[in-house]
Amino acid sequence: MIGGRLRQVFHRFQGRLIEFDLAPYRKLLARIDAHGENIGKLADSRLQELSGELRARARAGTNLEELLVEAFALGREVSRRVLGMRHFDVQVYGGIALHQGKLVEMQTGEGKTLAAVLPAYLNALTGRGVHVLTFNDYLARRDAQWMGPVYQFLGLSVGLIQEGMTPRDRRQAYACDLTYATAKEAGFDYLRDHLCRNSDDLAHRPFHYAIVDEADSILIDEARIPLVIAGNTEEVIVDPYALAELVRRLRSGVDYDTDENARNAYLTDAGLDRAEKALGCHNLPENMLLLGQLYQALHAEVLLSRDVDYIVRQGKVEIVDEFTGRVVENRHWPHGLQAAVEAKEGLAIQAEGLIRGSITLIHFAQLYPKLAGMTATAQAAAEEFTQFYRLPVVVIPPNRPSIRGDAPDLVFVTKEAKRRALVEEITTVRATGRPILVGTTSVAESEELAAALGRKGVTCQILNAKNDELEAEIVAQAGAPRAVTISTNMAGRGTDIRLGGQAGQYHDEVAALGGLYVIGTNRHESRRVDDQLRGRAARQGDPGSSRFFVSLQDDLFQRFGIDESLARDTDARAADRPLDSPEVTAEIAHVQRVIEGQNLEIRKTLWKYSYVVDHQRQVIHARRQNLLTGQASRSLLRERAPERYQQLLLQFGPAVLDKVERQLTLYHIDRCWSEHLDYVAHIRDGIHLMTPADRSPLDTFHVTVGRAFRDLLTSTDDAIVETFFAVEVTADGIDMEKAGLKGPSSTWTYLINDHPFGDWFQRFYKTLTHSGELIRSLKRALTDQSSGA
Ligand code: ADP
Ligand code: MG
């Protein structure tokens, strides 16, 4: 057996850092325990005094390492008194690692919410604000309410951010010692702050420390999704309904082709001809704007399916998240694609607006000087956590050893056979009374399965995640006797499934039956998502088991052309029995790794695209922030328009001139930055068309965007000076409205589903050499099967 130290070295050797060695944590725990005994018998009021003293020391600049033992012991004792939960040792380990800015892996149901209280408390003692960033609004609310009393007992204030809150309430919540919010809301507030014209309106204080819950989902899966703030504008666009009608009549394989992954579609020459005729345009390839829109329409028609990629509700297109299977509020597709889908469905086109600011979660998270994260599935993503966030991964063992049984996958040839087997399995197991949680990949699949079960007289709860809170309630009941719950992927993530129902009243009965049975109906692109699902079973030492049902017709394998090669084998197709071949199972796991590798490459490439622009954003934001907080070191107006400056200075004094400089600079920075973002988006979307054959698109992008940014800086300065000469200055500064220099009268925020069907550069990664091997081993297995049968 490899010892912890050695294992760590081994992982370091492999080029990544996963910590298993808990010895340093144990030493600290011993001291925390000892201190805990000292304070365990003290009166409540005395504990509160101690907390006040700690706070005073932290604010006086005492190093937090020196306060850790006392603060953790105090936090633990108060949690016991106030919540009736005393941190298990492993939760203390987790807390220490979080304080040290690490990415902590703790299994589902181990109590990460409570573990985070200790480092959150310790760091909040400084008064500099700690953010706990949660997976959704419901969890922010739940955790703030649940853990709030501990902090309050200790004399610290707790704030909560929810979607739709007023700016005033947000400011108040961020002014608290601790703030629970989703990463998205915190990010949107950051973007709003960067459109503020007045420092009193800023929501955020300078960032200090954030603990990210469900960190793999937020920091990896959602990391590349840009948060966007947009302002109103009138834009003229080509009639999207006409384009939707046009592409509807195009024929697959004649007018357009799709690639093997169905992640891209392109017009053939015949298709181009047809489109040109229909649009009365003679040289479509040169009309980039129109061609771009035509492609959006084509993609909307061919690549995005209703009820899989999106649903239509109350006259609006709502996007379904591919990872969670959930409908996501406030998410748009980029650049005209949203409008194209709305046109395809014959809905009213929602205004798009002009993007005023944007940041991806990956760059947002990096704004915190100190960052930590926690999740049940970190190991598989360790490379990314270290590379992008410099967060080492620490694996904390469960409080009680897990006794979950993970059965090997059952692999079927056809989807149909898989479904029959699923229905059979669920019906049989349910008859025993054992609760079952089924994880699917799409809303449609959930509904099909539920219908099939219904015909067998099995009723089930379906979660399509339209309402986090309601969903959480249903998921919480998934451990009750005879419960069958079908849920898309990670719906209800963060909700505790107690064995024997929410109150645990049938715990022993259900445990005797084997505990919760988790069934996956598909292998996901990412092992992490599969592991999350499995982790729903057997929490905190309970019994439980999991199994995946897989078919070779599942989307994951179709992409590799596997289905095609098997189509010739009609005998095997009819087979209802699962394939019994370890080779096939191993190959399936291999496919998953290959796809994970591809996705990682894509994220890396995207990062290479986004970091330049992010750097530019930092330059702009720093200049803005200095102006807002009155820390600007030089005056552009004094330098570039000395005469007028001096004259006005004599007339109105320095305060008015500072205000004028601020008004003009903020206005022009915001305007120019917005134009820049728009330009960058166009460049990025079209970079593969613009790049000469001998150059890499990434280089071309960097050069083009770098040049554009230098131009932006000059033209902003020029515009500021020019306006300074043109406007009227009074003792109140400039009347911006009168001068026609108003910003957008309204703004709104949303998420962009960046490149919903993979990116153009995905093409570079999709040549897969190993699929031949998979097909060969499948063929062997099928031959064995038919000769054996
Ligand atoms: P996670 O986020 O790790 O999946 P939660 O924070 O949702 O887990 O907690 C899971 C359950 O464990 C909750 O019902 C909570 O009440 C319980 N729990 C956590 N820590 C303790 C503890 N120290 N003592 C008793 N119960 C605990
Ligand atoms: Mg949790």
CSV table of N, CA, C and O and ligand atoms in Angstrom, one decimal, residues 106-114 135 139 142-143 146 213-214 374-376 493-496, ligand 2:
chain,number,residue,atom,x,y,z
A,106,MET,N,-14.4,16.9,-1.0
A,106,MET,CA,-15.1,16.2,0.1
A,106,MET,C,-16.4,15.6,-0.5
A,106,MET,O,-17.1,16.3,-1.3
A,107,GLN,N,-16.7,14.4,-0.2
A,107,GLN,CA,-17.8,13.7,-0.9
A,107,GLN,C,-19.1,14.4,-0.6
A,107,GLN,O,-19.3,15.2,0.4
A,108,THR,N,-20.1,14.1,-1.4
A,108,THR,CA,-21.5,14.6,-1.2
A,108,THR,C,-22.0,14.2,0.1
A,108,THR,O,-21.8,13.0,0.5
A,109,GLY,N,-22.6,15.1,0.8
A,109,GLY,CA,-23.2,14.8,2.1
A,109,GLY,C,-22.3,14.8,3.3
A,109,GLY,O,-22.6,14.5,4.4
A,110,GLU,N,-21.0,15.2,3.0
A,110,GLU,CA,-20.0,15.2,4.1
A,110,GLU,C,-20.1,16.5,4.9
A,110,GLU,O,-19.5,16.7,5.9
A,111,GLY,N,-21.0,17.5,4.4
A,111,GLY,CA,-21.1,18.7,5.2
A,111,GLY,C,-20.1,19.8,4.8
A,111,GLY,O,-19.5,20.4,5.7
A,112,LYS,N,-20.0,20.1,3.5
A,112,LYS,CA,-19.1,21.1,3.0
A,112,LYS,C,-19.6,22.5,3.5
A,112,LYS,O,-18.8,23.4,3.8
A,113,THR,N,-20.9,22.7,3.6
A,113,THR,CA,-21.5,24.0,4.0
A,113,THR,C,-20.9,24.3,5.4
A,113,THR,O,-20.5,25.5,5.6
A,114,LEU,N,-21.0,23.4,6.3
A,114,LEU,CA,-20.5,23.6,7.6
A,114,LEU,C,-19.0,23.8,7.7
A,114,LEU,O,-18.5,24.6,8.4
A,135,PHE,N,-23.8,27.6,-5.9
A,135,PHE,CA,-24.2,27.0,-7.3
A,135,PHE,C,-25.5,27.7,-7.8
A,135,PHE,O,-25.6,27.9,-9.0
A,139,LEU,N,-29.5,27.9,-3.1
A,139,LEU,CA,-28.5,27.5,-2.2
A,139,LEU,C,-27.8,28.6,-1.4
A,139,LEU,O,-27.4,28.5,-0.2
A,142,ARG,N,-30.3,29.3,1.2
A,142,ARG,CA,-30.4,28.2,2.2
A,142,ARG,C,-29.2,28.3,3.1
A,142,ARG,O,-29.3,28.3,4.4
A,143,ASP,N,-28.0,28.5,2.5
A,143,ASP,CA,-26.8,28.5,3.3
A,143,ASP,C,-26.6,29.7,4.2
A,143,ASP,O,-26.1,29.6,5.3
A,146,TRP,N,-29.0,29.2,7.0
A,146,TRP,CA,-28.6,28.0,7.8
A,146,TRP,C,-27.4,28.3,8.7
A,146,TRP,O,-27.4,28.1,9.9
A,213,ASP,N,-18.3,27.1,-3.8
A,213,ASP,CA,-18.9,25.8,-3.6
A,213,ASP,C,-19.2,25.2,-4.9
A,213,ASP,O,-19.4,25.9,-5.9
A,214,GLU,N,-19.3,23.9,-5.0
A,214,GLU,CA,-19.5,23.2,-6.3
A,214,GLU,C,-18.4,23.7,-7.3
A,214,GLU,O,-18.8,24.1,-8.4
A,374,MET,N,-14.6,24.1,-3.1
A,374,MET,CA,-14.9,22.8,-2.6
A,374,MET,C,-15.9,22.1,-3.5
A,374,MET,O,-16.7,22.7,-4.1
A,375,THR,N,-15.7,20.8,-3.6
A,375,THR,CA,-16.6,20.0,-4.5
A,375,THR,C,-16.4,18.5,-4.2
A,375,THR,O,-15.4,18.2,-3.6
A,376,ALA,N,-17.4,17.7,-4.6
A,376,ALA,CA,-17.2,16.3,-4.4
A,376,ALA,C,-16.3,15.7,-5.5
A,376,ALA,O,-15.8,14.6,-5.4
A,493,ARG,N,-28.4,19.7,-7.6
A,493,ARG,CA,-27.0,19.6,-7.0
A,493,ARG,C,-27.0,20.5,-5.7
A,493,ARG,O,-27.6,21.5,-5.6
A,494,GLY,N,-26.3,20.0,-4.8
A,494,GLY,CA,-26.2,20.7,-3.5
A,494,GLY,C,-27.2,20.3,-2.5
A,494,GLY,O,-27.2,20.7,-1.3
A,495,THR,N,-28.3,19.6,-2.9
A,495,THR,CA,-29.3,19.2,-2.0
A,495,THR,C,-29.0,17.9,-1.4
A,495,THR,O,-28.5,16.9,-2.1
A,496,ASP,N,-29.2,17.8,-0.1
A,496,ASP,CA,-28.8,16.6,0.7
A,496,ASP,C,-30.0,15.5,0.5
A,496,ASP,O,-31.1,15.8,0.7
B,2,MG,MG,-23.1,21.3,-0.8
